[in-house]
PDB file of C-alpha atoms in Angstrom:
ATOM      1  CA  UNK A 192      16.687 -28.793   7.384  1.00  0.00           C
ATOM      2  CA  UNK A 193      19.527 -31.255   7.908  1.00  0.00           C
ATOM      3  CA  UNK A 194      20.165 -34.078   5.487  1.00  0.00           C
ATOM      4  CA  UNK A 195      19.656 -37.740   6.375  1.00  0.00           C
ATOM      5  CA  UNK A 196      22.715 -39.960   6.708  1.00  0.00           C
ATOM      6  CA  UNK A 197      23.483 -42.025   3.630  1.00  0.00           C
ATOM      7  CA  UNK A 198      25.771 -44.361   5.581  1.00  0.00           C
ATOM      8  CA  UNK A 199      26.614 -45.115   9.206  1.00  0.00           C
ATOM      9  CA  UNK A 200      29.823 -46.356  10.813  1.00  0.00           C
ATOM     10  CA  UNK A 201      31.614 -46.596  14.124  1.00  0.00           C
ATOM     11  CA  UNK A 202      30.414 -46.850  17.715  1.00  0.00           C
ATOM     12  CA  UNK A 203      31.089 -44.500  20.616  1.00  0.00           C
ATOM     13  CA  UNK A 204      29.741 -42.634  23.633  1.00  0.00           C
ATOM     14  CA  UNK A 205      28.085 -45.626  25.286  1.00  0.00           C
ATOM     15  CA  UNK A 206      26.339 -44.705  28.536  1.00  0.00           C
ATOM     16  CA  UNK A 207      24.044 -46.445  31.001  1.00  0.00           C
ATOM     17  CA  UNK A 208      21.411 -44.790  33.201  1.00  0.00           C
ATOM     18  CA  UNK A 209      20.021 -46.938  36.037  1.00  0.00           C
ATOM     19  CA  UNK A 210      16.252 -47.114  36.404  1.00  0.00           C
ATOM     20  CA  UNK A 211      15.782 -45.628  39.852  1.00  0.00           C
ATOM     21  CA  UNK A 212      11.996 -45.825  40.170  1.00  0.00           C
ATOM     22  CA  UNK A 213       8.968 -47.196  38.346  1.00  0.00           C
ATOM     23  CA  UNK A 214       5.500 -46.017  39.378  1.00  0.00           C
ATOM     24  CA  UNK A 215       2.667 -47.206  37.105  1.00  0.00           C
ATOM     25  CA  UNK A 216       3.823 -46.184  33.576  1.00  0.00           C
ATOM     26  CA  UNK A 217       6.307 -43.529  34.789  1.00  0.00           C
ATOM     27  CA  UNK A 218       9.984 -44.516  34.813  1.00  0.00           C
ATOM     28  CA  UNK A 219      12.701 -42.417  36.442  1.00  0.00           C
ATOM     29  CA  UNK A 220      16.361 -42.756  35.449  1.00  0.00           C
ATOM     30  CA  UNK A 221      19.602 -41.818  37.135  1.00  0.00           C
ATOM     31  CA  UNK A 222      22.206 -39.656  35.422  1.00  0.00           C
ATOM     32  CA  UNK A 223      23.845 -41.395  32.426  1.00  0.00           C
ATOM     33  CA  UNK A 224      27.328 -42.806  33.157  1.00  0.00           C
ATOM     34  CA  UNK A 225      29.854 -43.334  30.359  1.00  0.00           C
ATOM     35  CA  UNK A 226      31.247 -46.791  29.562  1.00  0.00           C
ATOM     36  CA  UNK A 227      34.529 -46.157  27.726  1.00  0.00           C
ATOM     37  CA  UNK A 228      36.102 -48.574  25.265  1.00  0.00           C
ATOM     38  CA  UNK A 229      33.145 -49.815  23.174  1.00  0.00           C
ATOM     39  CA  UNK A 230      34.439 -51.987  20.338  1.00  0.00           C
ATOM     40  CA  UNK A 231      31.377 -53.668  18.838  1.00  0.00           C
ATOM     41  CA  UNK A 232      27.595 -53.902  19.196  1.00  0.00           C
ATOM     42  CA  UNK A 233      24.933 -56.018  17.503  1.00  0.00           C
ATOM     43  CA  UNK A 234      21.204 -56.531  18.057  1.00  0.00           C
ATOM     44  CA  UNK A 235      18.536 -58.812  16.673  1.00  0.00           C
ATOM     45  CA  UNK A 236      14.786 -58.229  16.895  1.00  0.00           C
ATOM     46  CA  UNK A 237      13.027 -60.302  19.573  1.00  0.00           C
ATOM     47  CA  UNK A 238       9.474 -61.559  19.206  1.00  0.00           C
ATOM     48  CA  UNK A 239       7.545 -64.117  17.238  1.00  0.00           C
ATOM     49  CA  UNK A 240       5.120 -63.904  14.379  1.00  0.00           C
ATOM     50  CA  UNK A 241       2.138 -66.156  13.885  1.00  0.00           C
ATOM     51  CA  UNK A 242       0.106 -66.723  10.775  1.00  0.00           C
ATOM     52  CA  UNK A 243      -3.628 -67.230  10.446  1.00  0.00           C
ATOM     53  CA  UNK A 244      -4.641 -68.951   7.221  1.00  0.00           C
ATOM     54  CA  UNK A 245      -8.072 -68.592   5.616  1.00  0.00           C
ATOM     55  CA  UNK A 246      -9.329 -68.674   2.031  1.00  0.00           C
ATOM     56  CA  UNK A 247      -6.190 -70.598   1.090  1.00  0.00           C
ATOM     57  CA  UNK A 248      -3.958 -67.597   1.905  1.00  0.00           C
ATOM     58  CA  UNK A 249      -2.121 -66.073   4.831  1.00  0.00           C
ATOM     59  CA  UNK A 250      -5.181 -64.094   5.928  1.00  0.00           C
ATOM     60  CA  UNK A 251      -3.590 -62.345   8.927  1.00  0.00           C
ATOM     61  CA  UNK A 252      -0.058 -62.044  10.314  1.00  0.00           C
ATOM     62  CA  UNK A 253       0.408 -61.153  14.004  1.00  0.00           C
ATOM     63  CA  UNK A 254       3.831 -59.936  15.043  1.00  0.00           C
ATOM     64  CA  UNK A 255       4.851 -59.554  18.683  1.00  0.00           C
ATOM     65  CA  UNK A 256       7.474 -56.822  19.153  1.00  0.00           C
ATOM     66  CA  UNK A 257       9.456 -57.892  22.215  1.00  0.00           C
ATOM     67  CA  UNK A 258      12.332 -55.490  21.644  1.00  0.00           C
ATOM     68  CA  UNK A 259      15.888 -56.624  20.919  1.00  0.00           C
ATOM     69  CA  UNK A 260      18.537 -59.059  22.073  1.00  0.00           C
ATOM     70  CA  UNK A 261      22.156 -58.222  21.563  1.00  0.00           C
ATOM     71  CA  UNK A 262      25.763 -58.025  22.638  1.00  0.00           C
ATOM     72  CA  UNK A 263      28.097 -55.159  23.384  1.00  0.00           C
ATOM     73  CA  UNK A 264      31.856 -55.641  23.462  1.00  0.00           C
ATOM     74  CA  UNK A 265      34.032 -53.353  25.574  1.00  0.00           C
ATOM     75  CA  UNK A 266      37.725 -53.105  26.304  1.00  0.00           C
ATOM     76  CA  UNK A 267      36.742 -53.358  29.994  1.00  0.00           C
ATOM     77  CA  UNK A 268      33.600 -52.581  31.965  1.00  0.00           C
ATOM     78  CA  UNK A 269      34.002 -49.888  34.640  1.00  0.00           C
ATOM     79  CA  UNK A 270      33.632 -50.850  38.283  1.00  0.00           C
ATOM     80  CA  UNK A 271      30.586 -48.562  38.499  1.00  0.00           C
ATOM     81  CA  UNK A 272      28.675 -50.762  36.018  1.00  0.00           C
ATOM     82  CA  UNK A 273      29.346 -53.840  38.156  1.00  0.00           C
ATOM     83  CA  UNK A 274      28.117 -52.088  41.311  1.00  0.00           C
ATOM     84  CA  UNK A 275      25.288 -49.930  39.842  1.00  0.00           C
ATOM     85  CA  UNK A 276      23.771 -52.553  37.516  1.00  0.00           C
ATOM     86  CA  UNK A 277      25.104 -56.066  38.122  1.00  0.00           C
ATOM     87  CA  UNK A 278      24.743 -55.937  41.928  1.00  0.00           C
ATOM     88  CA  UNK A 279      28.400 -56.463  42.827  1.00  0.00           C
ATOM     89  CA  UNK A 280      29.765 -54.817  45.979  1.00  0.00           C
ATOM     90  CA  UNK A 281      33.187 -53.440  46.799  1.00  0.00           C
ATOM     91  CA  UNK A 282      34.984 -55.444  49.473  1.00  0.00           C
ATOM     92  CA  UNK A 283      38.585 -54.626  50.401  1.00  0.00           C
ATOM     93  CA  UNK A 284      38.851 -52.555  47.214  1.00  0.00           C
ATOM     94  CA  UNK A 285      37.812 -55.427  44.939  1.00  0.00           C
ATOM     95  CA  UNK A 286      34.582 -56.533  43.284  1.00  0.00           C
ATOM     96  CA  UNK A 287      32.592 -59.122  45.220  1.00  0.00           C
ATOM     97  CA  UNK A 288      29.867 -61.116  43.469  1.00  0.00           C
ATOM     98  CA  UNK A 289      27.092 -62.726  45.490  1.00  0.00           C
ATOM     99  CA  UNK A 290      24.542 -65.148  44.024  1.00  0.00           C
ATOM    100  CA  UNK A 291      21.742 -63.296  45.851  1.00  0.00           C
ATOM    101  CA  UNK A 292      22.506 -59.920  44.255  1.00  0.00           C
ATOM    102  CA  UNK A 293      19.799 -58.417  42.068  1.00  0.00           C
ATOM    103  CA  UNK A 294      20.659 -57.158  38.583  1.00  0.00           C
ATOM    104  CA  UNK A 295      19.045 -53.757  37.952  1.00  0.00           C
ATOM    105  CA  UNK A 296      17.401 -52.547  34.729  1.00  0.00           C
ATOM    106  CA  UNK A 297      18.802 -49.491  32.950  1.00  0.00           C
ATOM    107  CA  UNK A 298      18.627 -47.314  29.856  1.00  0.00           C
ATOM    108  CA  UNK A 299      21.402 -47.818  27.295  1.00  0.00           C
ATOM    109  CA  UNK A 300      22.584 -44.806  25.291  1.00  0.00           C
ATOM    110  CA  UNK A 301      25.131 -44.788  22.450  1.00  0.00           C
ATOM    111  CA  UNK A 302      25.881 -43.325  19.052  1.00  0.00           C
ATOM    112  CA  UNK A 303      26.740 -44.546  15.606  1.00  0.00           C
ATOM    113  CA  UNK A 304      28.387 -41.956  13.366  1.00  0.00           C
ATOM    114  CA  UNK A 305      27.100 -41.043   9.933  1.00  0.00           C
ATOM    115  CA  UNK A 306      28.165 -39.027   6.913  1.00  0.00           C
ATOM    116  CA  UNK A 307      25.998 -36.074   8.086  1.00  0.00           C
ATOM    117  CA  UNK A 308      25.652 -36.441  11.860  1.00  0.00           C
ATOM    118  CA  UNK A 309      25.881 -39.218  14.449  1.00  0.00           C
ATOM    119  CA  UNK A 310      22.659 -41.085  15.214  1.00  0.00           C
ATOM    120  CA  UNK A 311      22.129 -41.246  18.972  1.00  0.00           C
ATOM    121  CA  UNK A 312      20.185 -44.231  20.323  1.00  0.00           C
ATOM    122  CA  UNK A 313      18.463 -44.915  23.621  1.00  0.00           C
ATOM    123  CA  UNK A 314      17.016 -48.280  24.643  1.00  0.00           C
ATOM    124  CA  UNK A 315      14.674 -47.590  27.570  1.00  0.00           C
ATOM    125  CA  UNK A 316      14.435 -50.896  29.455  1.00  0.00           C
ATOM    126  CA  UNK A 317      17.592 -52.985  29.307  1.00  0.00           C
ATOM    127  CA  UNK A 318      18.700 -55.968  31.347  1.00  0.00           C
ATOM    128  CA  UNK A 319      22.221 -57.325  31.100  1.00  0.00           C
ATOM    129  CA  UNK A 320      23.625 -60.734  31.834  1.00  0.00           C
ATOM    130  CA  UNK A 321      26.825 -61.098  33.782  1.00  0.00           C
ATOM    131  CA  UNK A 322      29.834 -61.029  31.452  1.00  0.00           C
ATOM    132  CA  UNK A 323      32.231 -63.942  31.327  1.00  0.00           C
ATOM    133  CA  UNK A 324      36.009 -63.773  31.465  1.00  0.00           C
ATOM    134  CA  UNK A 325      38.416 -64.955  28.811  1.00  0.00           C
ATOM    135  CA  UNK A 326      42.067 -64.375  28.089  1.00  0.00           C
ATOM    136  CA  UNK A 327      44.995 -66.130  26.503  1.00  0.00           C
ATOM    137  CA  UNK A 328      48.748 -66.061  26.725  1.00  0.00           C
ATOM    138  CA  UNK A 329      50.762 -63.362  24.978  1.00  0.00           C
ATOM    139  CA  UNK A 330      52.690 -64.492  21.929  1.00  0.00           C
ATOM    140  CA  UNK A 331      54.730 -62.434  19.453  1.00  0.00           C
ATOM    141  CA  UNK A 332      52.274 -59.575  19.776  1.00  0.00           C
ATOM    142  CA  UNK A 333      49.865 -58.479  22.489  1.00  0.00           C
ATOM    143  CA  UNK A 334      46.197 -59.092  21.748  1.00  0.00           C
ATOM    144  CA  UNK A 335      43.854 -56.968  23.847  1.00  0.00           C
ATOM    145  CA  UNK A 336      41.008 -58.793  25.620  1.00  0.00           C
ATOM    146  CA  UNK A 337      37.434 -57.577  25.412  1.00  0.00           C
ATOM    147  CA  UNK A 338      34.400 -58.126  27.614  1.00  0.00           C
ATOM    148  CA  UNK A 339      31.167 -59.267  25.964  1.00  0.00           C
ATOM    149  CA  UNK A 340      28.006 -57.975  27.607  1.00  0.00           C
ATOM    150  CA  UNK A 341      24.841 -59.832  26.504  1.00  0.00           C
ATOM    151  CA  UNK A 342      21.689 -57.733  26.929  1.00  0.00           C
ATOM    152  CA  UNK A 343      17.971 -57.562  26.208  1.00  0.00           C
ATOM    153  CA  UNK A 344      16.080 -54.360  25.461  1.00  0.00           C
ATOM    154  CA  UNK A 345      12.404 -55.021  26.168  1.00  0.00           C
ATOM    155  CA  UNK A 346       9.326 -52.761  26.099  1.00  0.00           C
ATOM    156  CA  UNK A 347       8.550 -50.642  29.146  1.00  0.00           C
ATOM    157  CA  UNK A 348       5.025 -50.788  30.580  1.00  0.00           C
ATOM    158  CA  UNK A 349       4.073 -47.897  28.257  1.00  0.00           C
ATOM    159  CA  UNK A 350       5.438 -49.814  25.225  1.00  0.00           C
ATOM    160  CA  UNK A 351       8.544 -47.636  24.672  1.00  0.00           C
ATOM    161  CA  UNK A 352      11.529 -49.652  23.446  1.00  0.00           C
ATOM    162  CA  UNK A 353      13.953 -47.258  21.772  1.00  0.00           C
ATOM    163  CA  UNK A 354      14.356 -43.812  20.234  1.00  0.00           C
ATOM    164  CA  UNK A 355      16.936 -42.656  17.682  1.00  0.00           C
ATOM    165  CA  UNK A 356      17.774 -39.058  16.793  1.00  0.00           C
ATOM    166  CA  UNK A 357      17.167 -37.921  13.238  1.00  0.00           C
ATOM    167  CA  UNK A 358      17.823 -34.928  11.008  1.00  0.00           C
ATOM    168  CA  UNK A 359      14.799 -33.086  12.465  1.00  0.00           C
ATOM    169  CA  UNK A 360      15.809 -33.606  16.124  1.00  0.00           C
ATOM    170  CA  UNK A 361      15.973 -30.174  17.797  1.00  0.00           C
ATOM    171  CA  UNK A 362      19.591 -29.159  18.430  1.00  0.00           C
ATOM    172  CA  UNK A 363      18.931 -28.637  22.157  1.00  0.00           C
ATOM    173  CA  UNK A 364      17.625 -32.224  22.488  1.00  0.00           C
ATOM    174  CA  UNK A 365      20.591 -33.580  20.496  1.00  0.00           C
ATOM    175  CA  UNK A 366      23.142 -31.605  22.549  1.00  0.00           C
ATOM    176  CA  UNK A 367      21.632 -32.686  25.906  1.00  0.00           C
ATOM    177  CA  UNK A 368      21.337 -36.353  24.919  1.00  0.00           C
ATOM    178  CA  UNK A 369      23.905 -37.660  27.447  1.00  0.00           C
ATOM    179  CA  UNK A 370      22.810 -35.445  30.360  1.00  0.00           C
ATOM    180  CA  UNK A 371      19.539 -37.332  30.961  1.00  0.00           C
ATOM    181  CA  UNK A 372      17.461 -40.024  29.263  1.00  0.00           C
ATOM    182  CA  UNK A 373      15.424 -38.434  26.467  1.00  0.00           C
ATOM    183  CA  UNK A 374      11.778 -39.473  26.641  1.00  0.00           C
ATOM    184  CA  UNK A 375       9.671 -40.069  23.509  1.00  0.00           C
ATOM    185  CA  UNK A 376       7.641 -36.852  23.816  1.00  0.00           C
ATOM    186  CA  UNK A 377       7.475 -33.843  21.528  1.00  0.00           C
ATOM    187  CA  UNK A 378       9.538 -30.892  22.724  1.00  0.00           C
ATOM    188  CA  UNK A 379       7.962 -27.562  21.726  1.00  0.00           C
ATOM    189  CA  UNK A 380      10.275 -25.362  19.648  1.00  0.00           C
ATOM    190  CA  UNK A 381      11.124 -22.008  21.183  1.00  0.00           C
TER     191      UNK A 381
END
């Protein structure tokens, strides 16, 4: 039995896997593609809670789990992300953005290291907003620009939002994490 992490740190191995088909509750994903240069990530829970008061107390609390909202920062997004997810096209070797392009949903995979083993995360149904552009003049030293990618991770039709590896994750599942999107089903041990 592996030990649980006491602490976590870092961010690496960010991948996206386009959703290629959705039929009823069954979602099919493309092969995960690496996004190099991740510098920072943060998420906040999305969803509201409502209180029902009776007998002079909070009698019932209803909480709606709508997933997460967050931001990823990268050194630079690869061209493939712009074309596979954000709907850009390549024209004369450059990225062309059209207002009528459709942004595609995807799975987002990444890992955060720990004192025992990295935790690997997958968000199953992610939509990203178009990133902005910012830069400033060089001064005495060169400051590297980053790209901020706002995103939302919402529940799929079957309710799945995310899955994170743990100390009991079978080694085969852990090792194959970036080859395909791991579904939240039990894998029988051999």
